Short mmCIF file of C-alpha atoms in Angstrom, two decimals:
data_model
loop_
_atom_site.label_atom_id
_atom_site.label_comp_id
_atom_site.label_asym_id
_atom_site.label_seq_id
_atom_site.Cartn_x
_atom_site.Cartn_y
_atom_site.Cartn_z
CA UNK A 92 42.22 -44.28 -1.43
CA UNK A 93 41.25 -46.06 -4.59
CA UNK A 94 38.09 -47.22 -2.90
CA UNK A 95 37.18 -43.63 -2.06
CA UNK A 96 37.81 -42.47 -5.62
CA UNK A 97 35.82 -45.36 -6.93
CA UNK A 98 32.91 -44.47 -4.64
CA UNK A 99 33.04 -40.81 -5.66
CA UNK A 100 33.06 -41.74 -9.30
CA UNK A 101 30.23 -44.20 -8.73
CA UNK A 102 28.22 -41.53 -6.95
CA UNK A 103 28.93 -39.05 -9.75
CA UNK A 104 27.67 -41.49 -12.38
CA UNK A 105 24.63 -42.27 -10.23
CA UNK A 106 23.75 -38.60 -9.76
CA UNK A 107 24.24 -37.82 -13.43
CA UNK A 108 21.94 -40.71 -14.29
CA UNK A 109 19.30 -39.46 -11.87
CA UNK A 110 19.60 -35.90 -13.16
CA UNK A 111 19.27 -37.18 -16.73
CA UNK A 112 16.16 -39.13 -15.69
CA UNK A 113 14.63 -35.99 -14.21
CA UNK A 114 15.71 -33.93 -17.22
CA UNK A 115 14.33 -36.53 -19.64
CA UNK A 116 10.92 -36.56 -17.96
CA UNK A 117 10.95 -32.78 -17.61
CA UNK A 118 11.79 -32.47 -21.29
CA UNK A 119 8.98 -34.74 -22.47
CA UNK A 120 6.38 -33.28 -20.09
CA UNK A 121 7.86 -29.87 -20.77
CA UNK A 122 7.74 -30.10 -24.55
CA UNK A 123 4.14 -31.33 -24.39
CA UNK A 124 3.25 -28.62 -21.88
CA UNK A 125 5.07 -25.94 -23.85
CA UNK A 126 3.46 -27.00 -27.12
CA UNK A 127 0.07 -27.33 -25.47
CA UNK A 128 0.41 -23.99 -23.72
CA UNK A 129 1.84 -22.40 -26.84
CA UNK A 130 -1.01 -23.63 -29.00
CA UNK A 131 -3.44 -22.58 -26.29
CA UNK A 132 -1.57 -19.31 -25.92
CA UNK A 133 -2.41 -18.54 -29.54
CA UNK A 134 -5.88 -17.90 -28.19
CA UNK A 135 -4.56 -14.95 -26.18
CA UNK A 136 -3.92 -12.73 -29.25
CA UNK A 137 -7.15 -14.14 -30.66
CA UNK A 138 -9.14 -13.16 -27.56
CA UNK A 139 -7.48 -9.76 -27.15
CA UNK A 140 -8.27 -8.97 -30.80
CA UNK A 141 -11.89 -10.14 -30.86
CA UNK A 142 -12.94 -9.37 -27.27
CA UNK A 143 -12.60 -6.00 -25.61
CA UNK A 144 -10.93 -5.79 -22.15
CA UNK A 145 -14.29 -5.92 -20.35
CA UNK A 146 -15.32 -9.19 -22.05
CA UNK A 147 -11.86 -10.64 -21.57
CA UNK A 148 -12.10 -9.68 -17.92
CA UNK A 149 -15.22 -11.89 -17.55
CA UNK A 150 -13.32 -14.82 -19.12
CA UNK A 151 -10.53 -14.28 -16.61
CA UNK A 152 -12.99 -14.31 -13.69
CA UNK A 153 -14.70 -17.51 -14.87
CA UNK A 154 -11.45 -19.40 -15.29
CA UNK A 155 -10.22 -17.94 -12.02
CA UNK A 156 -13.26 -19.56 -10.39
CA UNK A 157 -12.44 -22.84 -12.16
CA UNK A 158 -8.91 -22.77 -10.72
CA UNK A 159 -10.32 -22.26 -7.22
CA UNK A 160 -13.17 -24.77 -7.45
CA UNK A 161 -10.98 -27.41 -9.07
CA UNK A 162 -9.17 -27.76 -5.73
CA UNK A 163 -12.44 -28.74 -4.07
CA UNK A 164 -13.55 -31.00 -6.92
CA UNK A 165 -10.34 -33.07 -6.77
CA UNK A 166 -9.78 -32.80 -2.94
CA UNK A 167 -6.10 -33.81 -3.05
CA UNK A 168 -6.59 -37.16 -4.76
CA UNK A 169 -3.89 -36.60 -7.37
CA UNK A 170 -1.20 -36.51 -4.68
CA UNK A 171 -2.80 -39.48 -2.91
CA UNK A 172 -2.72 -41.56 -6.08
CA UNK A 173 0.89 -40.66 -6.80
CA UNK A 174 1.69 -41.72 -3.23
CA UNK A 175 -0.24 -45.00 -2.97
CA UNK A 176 -0.51 -45.91 -6.66
CA UNK A 177 3.29 -46.30 -6.70
CA UNK A 178 2.73 -49.75 -5.19
CA UNK A 179 2.00 -51.48 -8.48
CA UNK A 180 0.64 -54.62 -6.84
CA UNK A 181 -2.23 -52.62 -5.35
CA UNK A 182 -2.42 -49.95 -8.02
CA UNK A 183 -5.64 -51.16 -9.65
CA UNK A 184 -7.54 -51.15 -6.38
CA UNK A 185 -6.16 -47.71 -5.54
CA UNK A 186 -7.06 -46.39 -8.99
CA UNK A 187 -10.65 -47.64 -8.97
CA UNK A 188 -11.28 -46.60 -5.38
CA UNK A 189 -10.03 -43.06 -5.84
CA UNK A 190 -11.71 -42.66 -9.26
CA UNK A 191 -15.08 -43.76 -7.87
CA UNK A 192 -14.60 -41.35 -4.95
CA UNK A 193 -13.89 -38.52 -7.38
CA UNK A 194 -17.01 -39.37 -9.39
CA UNK A 195 -19.21 -39.21 -6.32
CA UNK A 196 -17.52 -36.21 -4.77
CA UNK A 197 -17.46 -34.14 -7.94
CA UNK A 198 -21.10 -34.92 -8.67
CA UNK A 199 -22.10 -33.84 -5.16
CA UNK A 200 -20.12 -30.59 -5.51
CA UNK A 201 -21.84 -29.83 -8.83
CA UNK A 202 -25.15 -30.00 -6.99
CA UNK A 203 -23.92 -27.86 -4.08
CA UNK A 204 -22.39 -25.24 -6.43
CA UNK A 205 -25.62 -25.12 -8.46
CA UNK A 206 -27.61 -24.43 -5.28
CA UNK A 207 -25.34 -21.47 -4.52
CA UNK A 208 -25.40 -20.18 -8.09
CA UNK A 209 -27.44 -17.04 -7.21
CA UNK A 210 -24.60 -15.98 -4.91
CA UNK A 211 -21.66 -17.04 -7.09
CA UNK A 212 -22.80 -15.89 -10.55
CA UNK A 213 -22.64 -12.12 -9.77
CA UNK A 214 -19.02 -12.56 -8.64
CA UNK A 215 -18.17 -13.83 -12.13
CA UNK A 216 -20.01 -11.09 -13.99
CA UNK A 217 -22.71 -13.55 -15.06
CA UNK A 218 -25.71 -11.85 -13.52
CA UNK A 219 -28.54 -11.07 -15.92
CA UNK A 220 -27.41 -9.75 -19.27
CA UNK A 221 -24.17 -8.18 -18.05
CA UNK A 222 -22.06 -10.84 -19.70
CA UNK A 223 -23.96 -10.42 -22.95
CA UNK A 224 -23.34 -6.70 -22.95
CA UNK A 225 -19.64 -7.15 -22.26
CA UNK A 226 -19.04 -9.72 -24.97
CA UNK A 227 -21.07 -7.90 -27.56
CA UNK A 228 -19.41 -4.55 -26.93
CA UNK A 229 -16.52 -5.10 -29.33
CA UNK A 230 -17.37 -4.26 -32.96
CA UNK A 231 -14.34 -6.27 -34.05
CA UNK A 232 -16.24 -9.50 -33.40
CA UNK A 233 -19.20 -8.34 -35.43
CA UNK A 234 -17.03 -7.24 -38.32
CA UNK A 235 -15.23 -10.58 -38.34
CA UNK A 236 -18.43 -12.52 -38.89
CA UNK A 237 -19.95 -9.98 -41.20
CA UNK A 238 -23.24 -9.62 -39.32
CA UNK A 239 -24.67 -7.19 -36.82
CA UNK A 240 -25.31 -9.92 -34.28
CA UNK A 241 -21.92 -11.66 -34.26
CA UNK A 242 -20.32 -11.83 -30.85
CA UNK A 243 -23.62 -11.57 -28.98
CA UNK A 244 -23.91 -14.30 -26.39
CA UNK A 245 -26.70 -16.71 -27.27
CA UNK A 246 -26.55 -18.29 -23.81
CA UNK A 247 -27.61 -16.68 -20.53
CA UNK A 248 -25.27 -16.23 -17.61
CA UNK A 249 -27.00 -19.22 -16.05
CA UNK A 250 -26.06 -21.49 -18.93
CA UNK A 251 -22.48 -20.23 -18.85
CA UNK A 252 -22.41 -21.19 -15.18
CA UNK A 253 -23.59 -24.71 -16.11
CA UNK A 254 -20.81 -24.99 -18.65
CA UNK A 255 -18.27 -24.03 -15.99
CA UNK A 256 -19.61 -26.83 -13.77
CA UNK A 257 -19.36 -29.33 -16.66
CA UNK A 258 -15.69 -28.40 -17.18
CA UNK A 259 -14.97 -28.88 -13.49
CA UNK A 260 -16.69 -32.30 -13.36
CA UNK A 261 -14.99 -33.60 -16.49
CA UNK A 262 -11.54 -32.37 -15.47
CA UNK A 263 -11.91 -34.02 -12.05
CA UNK A 264 -12.46 -37.38 -13.74
CA UNK A 265 -9.39 -36.89 -15.96
CA UNK A 266 -7.06 -36.21 -13.04
CA UNK A 267 -6.31 -39.76 -11.75
CA UNK A 268 -5.87 -41.27 -15.27
CA UNK A 269 -3.36 -38.53 -16.06
CA UNK A 270 -1.58 -39.24 -12.77
CA UNK A 271 -1.42 -42.93 -13.69
CA UNK A 272 0.30 -42.12 -17.00
CA UNK A 273 2.83 -40.00 -15.13
CA UNK A 274 3.42 -42.65 -12.50
CA UNK A 275 4.22 -45.38 -15.02
CA UNK A 276 6.25 -42.90 -17.10
CA UNK A 277 4.00 -43.07 -20.17
CA UNK A 278 5.15 -39.55 -20.88
CA UNK A 279 4.60 -39.67 -24.64
CA UNK A 280 1.03 -40.90 -24.24
CA UNK A 281 0.47 -38.18 -21.68
CA UNK A 282 1.89 -35.57 -24.04
CA UNK A 283 -0.24 -36.75 -26.96
CA UNK A 284 -3.49 -36.55 -25.00
CA UNK A 285 -2.65 -33.12 -23.59
CA UNK A 286 -1.83 -31.78 -27.05
CA UNK A 287 -4.95 -33.30 -28.59
CA UNK A 288 -7.06 -31.61 -25.90
CA UNK A 289 -5.58 -28.22 -26.70
CA UNK A 290 -5.93 -28.67 -30.47
CA UNK A 291 -9.65 -29.44 -30.09
CA UNK A 292 -10.07 -26.46 -27.81
CA UNK A 293 -8.29 -24.02 -30.12
CA UNK A 294 -10.01 -25.20 -33.29
CA UNK A 295 -13.46 -24.97 -31.73
CA UNK A 296 -12.71 -21.50 -30.36
CA UNK A 297 -11.71 -20.23 -33.78
CA UNK A 298 -14.69 -21.80 -35.52
CA UNK A 299 -17.30 -20.65 -33.01
CA UNK A 300 -16.03 -17.08 -32.69
CA UNK A 301 -14.91 -16.27 -36.26
CA UNK A 302 -17.28 -18.37 -38.36
CA UNK A 303 -20.29 -18.95 -36.11
CA UNK A 304 -20.22 -15.46 -34.58
CA UNK A 305 -20.38 -16.57 -30.96
CA UNK A 306 -19.16 -14.47 -28.03
CA UNK A 307 -17.39 -15.58 -24.85
CA UNK A 308 -19.64 -18.62 -24.51
CA UNK A 309 -17.50 -20.13 -27.26
CA UNK A 310 -14.59 -20.28 -24.80
CA UNK A 311 -16.54 -22.43 -22.33
CA UNK A 312 -18.18 -24.67 -24.92
CA UNK A 313 -14.80 -25.37 -26.51
CA UNK A 314 -13.23 -26.24 -23.17
CA UNK A 315 -16.13 -28.51 -22.18
CA UNK A 316 -16.00 -30.45 -25.46
CA UNK A 317 -12.22 -30.82 -25.29
CA UNK A 318 -12.45 -32.08 -21.68
CA UNK A 319 -15.12 -34.61 -22.62
CA UNK A 320 -13.07 -36.03 -25.49
CA UNK A 321 -10.03 -36.17 -23.21
CA UNK A 322 -11.96 -38.10 -20.58
CA UNK A 323 -13.01 -40.71 -23.16
CA UNK A 324 -9.45 -41.13 -24.46
CA UNK A 325 -8.03 -41.45 -20.97
CA UNK A 326 -10.67 -44.05 -20.05
CA UNK A 327 -9.49 -46.14 -23.02
CA UNK A 328 -5.78 -45.92 -22.15
CA UNK A 329 -6.39 -46.76 -18.48
CA UNK A 330 -9.25 -49.25 -19.01
CA UNK A 331 -7.34 -52.10 -17.41
CA UNK A 332 -7.07 -50.12 -14.17
CA UNK A 333 -10.86 -50.29 -13.72
CA UNK A 334 -10.54 -54.03 -13.08
CA UNK A 335 -9.57 -53.27 -9.49
CA UNK A 336 -11.88 -53.44 -6.51
CA UNK A 337 -13.20 -50.86 -4.08
CA UNK A 338 -11.03 -50.76 -0.97
CA UNK A 339 -12.33 -48.79 2.02
CA UNK A 340 -8.92 -48.86 3.69
CA UNK A 341 -7.42 -47.23 0.59
CA UNK A 342 -9.86 -44.33 0.52
CA UNK A 343 -9.29 -43.72 4.25
CA UNK A 344 -5.53 -43.47 3.71
CA UNK A 345 -6.02 -41.45 0.53
CA UNK A 346 -8.24 -38.94 2.28
CA UNK A 347 -5.92 -38.68 5.27
CA UNK A 348 -3.00 -38.03 2.93
CA UNK A 349 -4.82 -35.91 0.33
CA UNK A 350 -7.15 -33.70 2.34
CA UNK A 351 -4.29 -31.50 3.63
CA UNK A 352 -3.77 -30.58 -0.01
CA UNK A 353 -7.12 -28.81 -0.03
CA UNK A 354 -5.95 -25.82 2.06
CA UNK A 355 -2.67 -25.98 0.13
CA UNK A 356 -4.54 -25.95 -3.18
CA UNK A 357 -6.95 -23.28 -2.01
CA UNK A 358 -4.03 -21.15 -0.92
CA UNK A 359 -2.39 -21.45 -4.33
CA UNK A 360 -5.72 -20.82 -6.01
CA UNK A 361 -6.30 -17.75 -3.84
CA UNK A 362 -2.84 -16.47 -4.74
CA UNK A 363 -3.47 -17.05 -8.45
CA UNK A 364 -7.03 -15.79 -8.82
CA UNK A 365 -8.07 -13.64 -5.86
CA UNK A 366 -6.17 -10.67 -7.27
CA UNK A 367 -8.40 -10.72 -10.38
CA UNK A 368 -11.48 -10.34 -8.21
CA UNK A 369 -9.76 -7.67 -6.09
CA UNK A 370 -8.85 -5.71 -9.23
CA UNK A 371 -12.39 -6.16 -10.53
CA UNK A 372 -13.72 -4.59 -7.33
CA UNK A 373 -11.48 -1.51 -7.36
CA UNK A 374 -13.35 1.72 -6.69
CA UNK A 375 -13.88 3.82 -9.79
CA UNK A 376 -12.11 6.69 -8.03
CA UNK A 377 -8.95 4.57 -7.82
CA UNK A 378 -9.24 3.61 -11.48
CA UNK A 379 -9.66 7.26 -12.47
CA UNK A 380 -6.58 8.24 -10.46
CA UNK A 381 -4.31 5.44 -11.67
CA UNK A 382 -5.48 4.71 -15.22
CA UNK A 383 -7.90 7.40 -16.36
CA UNK A 384 -11.64 7.92 -16.35
CA UNK A 385 -12.08 6.14 -19.70
CA UNK A 386 -11.45 2.78 -18.00
CA UNK A 387 -13.75 0.79 -15.73
CA UNK A 388 -13.19 -2.20 -13.43
CA UNK A 389 -13.92 -4.78 -16.11
CA UNK A 390 -11.43 -3.11 -18.47
CA UNK A 391 -8.64 -3.17 -15.90
CA UNK A 392 -9.46 -6.80 -15.03
CA UNK A 393 -9.13 -7.71 -18.69
CA UNK A 394 -5.78 -5.91 -18.95
CA UNK A 395 -4.58 -7.56 -15.74
CA UNK A 396 -5.65 -10.97 -17.06
CA UNK A 397 -3.74 -10.44 -20.32
CA UNK A 398 -0.56 -9.52 -18.40
CA UNK A 399 -0.92 -12.71 -16.35
CA UNK A 400 -0.95 -14.60 -19.64
CA UNK A 401 2.29 -12.94 -20.72
CA UNK A 402 4.01 -14.32 -17.61
CA UNK A 403 3.06 -17.82 -18.81
CA UNK A 404 6.71 -18.41 -19.74
CA UNK A 405 7.81 -18.68 -16.11
CA UNK A 406 4.64 -20.55 -15.16
CA UNK A 407 5.44 -23.04 -17.93
CA UNK A 408 8.96 -23.57 -16.61
CA UNK A 409 7.62 -24.22 -13.11
CA UNK A 410 4.88 -26.51 -14.42
CA UNK A 411 7.36 -28.47 -16.53
CA UNK A 412 9.50 -28.96 -13.46
CA UNK A 413 6.55 -29.89 -11.25
CA UNK A 414 5.26 -32.60 -13.60
CA UNK A 415 8.56 -34.48 -13.43
CA UNK A 416 9.62 -33.42 -9.93
CA UNK A 417 6.87 -35.13 -7.89
CA UNK A 418 7.35 -38.64 -9.29
CA UNK A 419 11.15 -38.12 -9.36
CA UNK A 420 11.67 -37.28 -5.71
CA UNK A 421 9.34 -40.09 -4.63
CA UNK A 422 11.39 -42.59 -6.68
CA UNK A 423 14.65 -41.20 -5.28
CA UNK A 424 13.53 -40.80 -1.67
CA UNK A 425 14.96 -44.17 -0.64
CA UNK A 426 18.44 -43.63 -2.05
CA UNK A 427 21.38 -42.75 0.22
CA UNK A 428 22.25 -39.51 -1.57
CA UNK A 429 18.68 -38.29 -2.14
CA UNK A 430 19.13 -35.15 0.00
CA UNK A 431 22.25 -34.03 -1.87
CA UNK A 432 20.49 -34.71 -5.16
CA UNK A 433 17.53 -32.55 -4.13
CA UNK A 434 19.86 -29.70 -3.14
CA UNK A 435 21.67 -29.83 -6.49
CA UNK A 436 18.37 -29.91 -8.38
CA UNK A 437 17.30 -26.74 -6.54
CA UNK A 438 20.41 -24.85 -7.67
CA UNK A 439 19.94 -25.93 -11.28
CA UNK A 440 16.27 -24.94 -11.09
CA UNK A 441 17.25 -21.39 -10.12
CA UNK A 442 19.79 -21.13 -12.94
CA UNK A 443 17.11 -22.18 -15.46
CA UNK A 444 14.50 -19.85 -13.90
CA UNK A 445 16.94 -16.92 -14.06
CA UNK A 446 17.31 -17.40 -17.84
CA UNK A 447 13.52 -17.31 -18.27
CA UNK A 448 13.11 -14.32 -15.94
CA UNK A 449 15.78 -12.19 -17.59
CA UNK A 450 14.72 -13.13 -21.12
CA UNK A 451 11.04 -12.34 -20.66
CA UNK A 452 11.52 -9.48 -18.21
CA UNK A 453 13.92 -7.62 -20.53
CA UNK A 454 12.04 -8.15 -23.78
CA UNK A 455 8.40 -8.04 -22.70
CA UNK A 456 7.67 -4.93 -24.80
CA UNK A 457 9.14 -6.62 -27.87
CA UNK A 458 7.35 -9.91 -27.18
CA UNK A 459 3.87 -8.40 -27.14
CA UNK A 460 4.55 -6.63 -30.44
CA UNK A 461 5.27 -9.84 -32.35
CA UNK A 462 3.03 -9.86 -35.41
CA UNK A 463 0.51 -12.69 -35.88
CA UNK A 464 -0.07 -12.81 -39.66
CA UNK A 465 -3.26 -14.87 -39.49
CA UNK A 466 -4.93 -12.38 -37.16
CA UNK A 467 -3.32 -9.32 -38.75
CA UNK A 468 -2.46 -8.21 -35.25
CA UNK A 469 0.12 -8.45 -32.49
CA UNK A 470 0.65 -11.12 -29.85
CA UNK A 471 -1.20 -8.94 -27.37
CA UNK A 472 -3.45 -6.22 -28.69
CA UNK A 473 -2.24 -2.68 -28.06
CA UNK A 474 -5.25 -1.96 -25.84
CA UNK A 475 -3.65 -4.18 -23.17
CA UNK A 476 -0.08 -2.85 -23.19
CA UNK A 477 -0.59 -0.30 -20.43
CA UNK A 478 -0.22 -3.10 -17.84
CA UNK A 479 3.14 -4.53 -18.99
CA UNK A 480 5.04 -2.99 -16.11
CA UNK A 481 3.63 -5.68 -13.77
CA UNK A 482 4.97 -8.62 -15.79
CA UNK A 483 8.45 -8.83 -14.10
CA UNK A 484 6.71 -9.01 -10.72
CA UNK A 485 4.44 -11.81 -11.92
CA UNK A 486 7.47 -13.71 -13.23
CA UNK A 487 9.15 -13.35 -9.86
CA UNK A 488 6.05 -14.63 -8.03
CA UNK A 489 5.99 -17.79 -10.18
CA UNK A 490 9.73 -18.22 -9.56
CA UNK A 491 9.14 -18.32 -5.81
CA UNK A 492 6.31 -20.76 -6.42
CA UNK A 493 9.00 -23.01 -7.88
CA UNK A 494 10.97 -22.67 -4.62
CA UNK A 495 7.89 -23.83 -2.74
CA UNK A 496 7.66 -26.93 -4.93
CA UNK A 497 11.33 -27.72 -4.40
CA UNK A 498 11.05 -27.46 -0.64
CA UNK A 499 7.93 -29.64 -0.55
CA UNK A 500 9.93 -32.83 -1.22
CA UNK A 501 10.89 -33.50 2.40
CA UNK A 502 7.39 -32.82 3.75
CA UNK A 503 5.91 -35.09 1.09
CA UNK A 504 8.38 -37.94 1.79
CA UNK A 505 7.81 -37.77 5.55
CA UNK A 506 4.03 -37.62 5.04
CA UNK A 507 3.78 -34.48 7.15
CA UNK A 508 1.14 -32.96 4.91
CA UNK A 509 -1.06 -31.77 7.74
CA UNK A 510 1.74 -29.37 8.71
CA UNK A 511 1.28 -27.88 5.25
CA UNK A 512 -2.11 -26.51 6.24
CA UNK A 513 -0.62 -23.85 8.52
CA UNK A 514 1.66 -22.54 5.78
CA UNK A 515 -1.11 -22.43 3.19
CA UNK A 516 -3.49 -20.67 5.55
CA UNK A 517 -0.81 -18.05 6.24
CA UNK A 518 -0.36 -17.63 2.48
CA UNK A 519 -4.08 -17.22 1.92
CA UNK A 520 -4.30 -14.64 4.73
CA UNK A 521 -1.37 -12.67 3.28
CA UNK A 522 -3.07 -12.62 -0.12
CA UNK A 523 -6.44 -11.68 1.28
CA UNK A 524 -5.19 -8.95 3.58
CA UNK A 525 -2.63 -7.67 1.09
CA UNK A 526 -5.10 -7.33 -1.74
CA UNK A 527 -7.63 -5.61 0.53
CA UNK A 528 -5.01 -3.06 1.63
CA UNK A 529 -2.90 -2.52 -1.51
CA UNK A 530 -5.18 -2.96 -4.52
CA UNK A 531 -7.49 -0.04 -3.63
CA UNK A 532 -4.41 2.18 -3.37
CA UNK A 533 -1.95 0.84 -5.97
CA UNK A 534 -4.23 -1.13 -8.31
CA UNK A 535 -2.60 -3.86 -10.39
CA UNK A 536 0.84 -3.00 -8.97
CA UNK A 537 -0.40 -3.68 -5.46
CA UNK A 538 -1.80 -7.05 -6.53
CA UNK A 539 1.52 -8.29 -7.91
CA UNK A 540 3.48 -7.01 -4.91
CA UNK A 541 1.21 -9.12 -2.73
CA UNK A 542 1.72 -12.18 -5.00
CA UNK A 543 5.51 -11.93 -4.74
CA UNK A 544 5.50 -11.48 -0.97
CA UNK A 545 3.04 -14.31 -0.47
CA UNK A 546 4.90 -16.93 -2.54
CA UNK A 547 8.21 -15.92 -1.00
CA UNK A 548 6.78 -16.18 2.51
CA UNK A 549 5.26 -19.59 1.80
CA UNK A 550 8.49 -20.86 0.28
CA UNK A 551 10.55 -19.77 3.28
CA UNK A 552 8.08 -21.27 5.74
CA UNK A 553 8.15 -24.51 3.74
CA UNK A 554 11.95 -24.43 3.83
CA UNK A 555 11.94 -24.16 7.63
CA UNK A 556 9.40 -26.98 7.92
CA UNK A 557 11.16 -29.37 5.54
CA UNK A 558 14.50 -28.75 7.26
CA UNK A 559 12.96 -29.81 10.54
CA UNK A 560 11.67 -33.15 9.20
CA UNK A 561 14.02 -33.92 6.30
CA UNK A 562 17.15 -31.79 6.26
CA UNK A 563 18.47 -30.98 2.78
CA UNK A 564 21.67 -28.95 2.20
CA UNK A 565 20.11 -26.31 -0.08
CA UNK A 566 22.41 -23.52 -1.26
CA UNK A 567 20.08 -20.72 -0.22
CA UNK A 568 22.72 -17.98 -0.35
CA UNK A 569 23.63 -18.75 -3.95
CA UNK A 570 19.96 -18.97 -4.95
CA UNK A 571 19.11 -15.62 -3.36
CA UNK A 572 22.11 -14.07 -5.18
CA UNK A 573 20.81 -15.43 -8.50
CA UNK A 574 17.37 -13.89 -7.85
CA UNK A 575 18.81 -10.50 -6.86
CA UNK A 576 21.13 -10.52 -9.86
CA UNK A 577 18.26 -11.33 -12.26
CA UNK A 578 16.03 -8.59 -10.80
CA UNK A 579 18.85 -6.04 -11.07
CA UNK A 580 19.45 -6.91 -14.73
CA UNK A 581 15.79 -6.48 -15.63
CA UNK A 582 15.56 -3.20 -13.69
CA UNK A 583 18.72 -1.97 -15.40
CA UNK A 584 17.34 -2.95 -18.80
CA UNK A 585 14.25 -0.83 -18.26
CA UNK A 586 16.04 2.11 -16.71
CA UNK A 587 19.63 3.32 -16.68
CA UNK A 588 20.91 1.31 -19.65
CA UNK A 589 18.20 2.54 -22.03
CA UNK A 590 18.94 6.17 -21.12
CA UNK A 591 22.38 5.94 -22.71
CA UNK A 592 21.91 3.30 -25.43
CA UNK A 593 19.29 2.29 -27.94
CA UNK A 594 16.83 0.21 -25.81
CA UNK A 595 16.86 -3.03 -27.80
CA UNK A 596 20.68 -2.97 -28.13
CA UNK A 597 21.12 -2.34 -24.39
CA UNK A 598 18.79 -5.23 -23.55
CA UNK A 599 20.55 -7.58 -25.95
CA UNK A 600 23.93 -6.80 -24.37
CA UNK A 601 22.55 -7.27 -20.86
CA UNK A 602 20.93 -10.56 -21.80
CA UNK A 603 24.09 -11.98 -23.39
CA UNK A 604 26.29 -10.94 -20.46
CA UNK A 605 23.78 -12.37 -18.01
CA UNK A 606 23.59 -15.63 -19.94
CA UNK A 607 27.38 -15.95 -19.89
CA UNK A 608 27.46 -15.40 -16.14
CA UNK A 609 24.73 -17.98 -15.52
CA UNK A 610 26.56 -20.49 -17.71
CA UNK A 611 29.70 -19.87 -15.65
CA UNK A 612 27.73 -20.51 -12.44
CA UNK A 613 26.38 -23.70 -13.94
CA UNK A 614 29.85 -24.90 -14.94
CA UNK A 615 31.15 -24.18 -11.46
CA UNK A 616 28.25 -26.11 -9.96
CA UNK A 617 29.00 -29.03 -12.25
CA UNK A 618 32.65 -29.10 -11.15
CA UNK A 619 31.58 -29.16 -7.50
CA UNK A 620 29.34 -32.17 -8.21
CA UNK A 621 32.32 -34.00 -9.68
#
């Protein structure tokens, strides 16, 4: 009996230590990501003040293309390095081999993308002088710089396309060095470099738009410069890793392991960015019916893009978790109680996600009205508020994306990544078909419905797959209950409760009561672990 108690206590201490390790890494990566995203997020009120919705829509399309193309430019090598770079005796050879492969692959893709530029540029609104007209259409930019030409793009759509390719190439070469810092738990160095990148980006944006009078080309130039500086800094911090040798066997294994991530990455990219292009291609008749004849497709795309930015709070939570989760479950995969640990982590993830969902979902109208003294404006300009009703749906989609990441652990550990392709293809098909059917009828609302259904479907399919190769005792019933409870609270806060009470007071009461309930669930979960 004493032996059993001793083992239980030992296991409790072990699990707490592991959870603290995950929490510690999540906190460091999270704080850096939150600060970086927060500083970068300051550009959202900046953009929505100085660029009209049509110009901001073009920015959204360009960065949507970057999200999609980045999957091809990195071709799954981040995951491969985290997998094979964990063997520190061979890490230098793995690092150099994969980094050289990325250099060659990204350079080749730059050439291929350039060849297809006549086909791709119109999809991004970069054909002819269309982008110039969009960016110059807002008199607020001109007034800020005090000249009649401020805000007019000085670069053609072709040059903007080149800048997009430069960002993709530079970011591809930063990927493995960043993965190395994560793998060896140099979290503070990682955080410093990320923050420095964002600070350069933000400062250049402000200078080029406000003081130099540039238009949306300032966004791409700032990102390209920041990425270049980041690449140089990373090369310095990881310089010793370049002492390795090229290993053909390594790249064969890396490609075999990493290539399945391409359809997975494409699927996620499709889910994240295809809706912007679908919204941008809505018929004018649909726009007139849903939003009014004074809007066009570029305007609605800009509004949709701004609402996506508001949901960054949940995306941040998921990203914070992901940065620490991948190295964590690989380190813990060999322990006897790894499966139970993963199940407990999933429950805690849902409790944390519920707090974010309820907080942002309830108070989204108040959040966008926060005053930014420097800009003499609000967090999101009033021209973009008409799309706020889609934010809770976007938050829910990102929440289910977190489920998908949780369930990936078993597939990753068992190296069954090729099975992932089927799930990601299904996800991409759902997004493609759903946007084609729903966006022309329901507009932005249809796009977010598709996103929620797609991420939920992918998460559930991943759950079935991982249970077949690496069974984990996830508490699915409890997690579903937490999601349904959170959705009900947000719906209540925007409906019945505000009909009988002052809206802000009703939301505050709902939030406090919800927080108390979630804390109670967390305490009960903690007692079960003991």
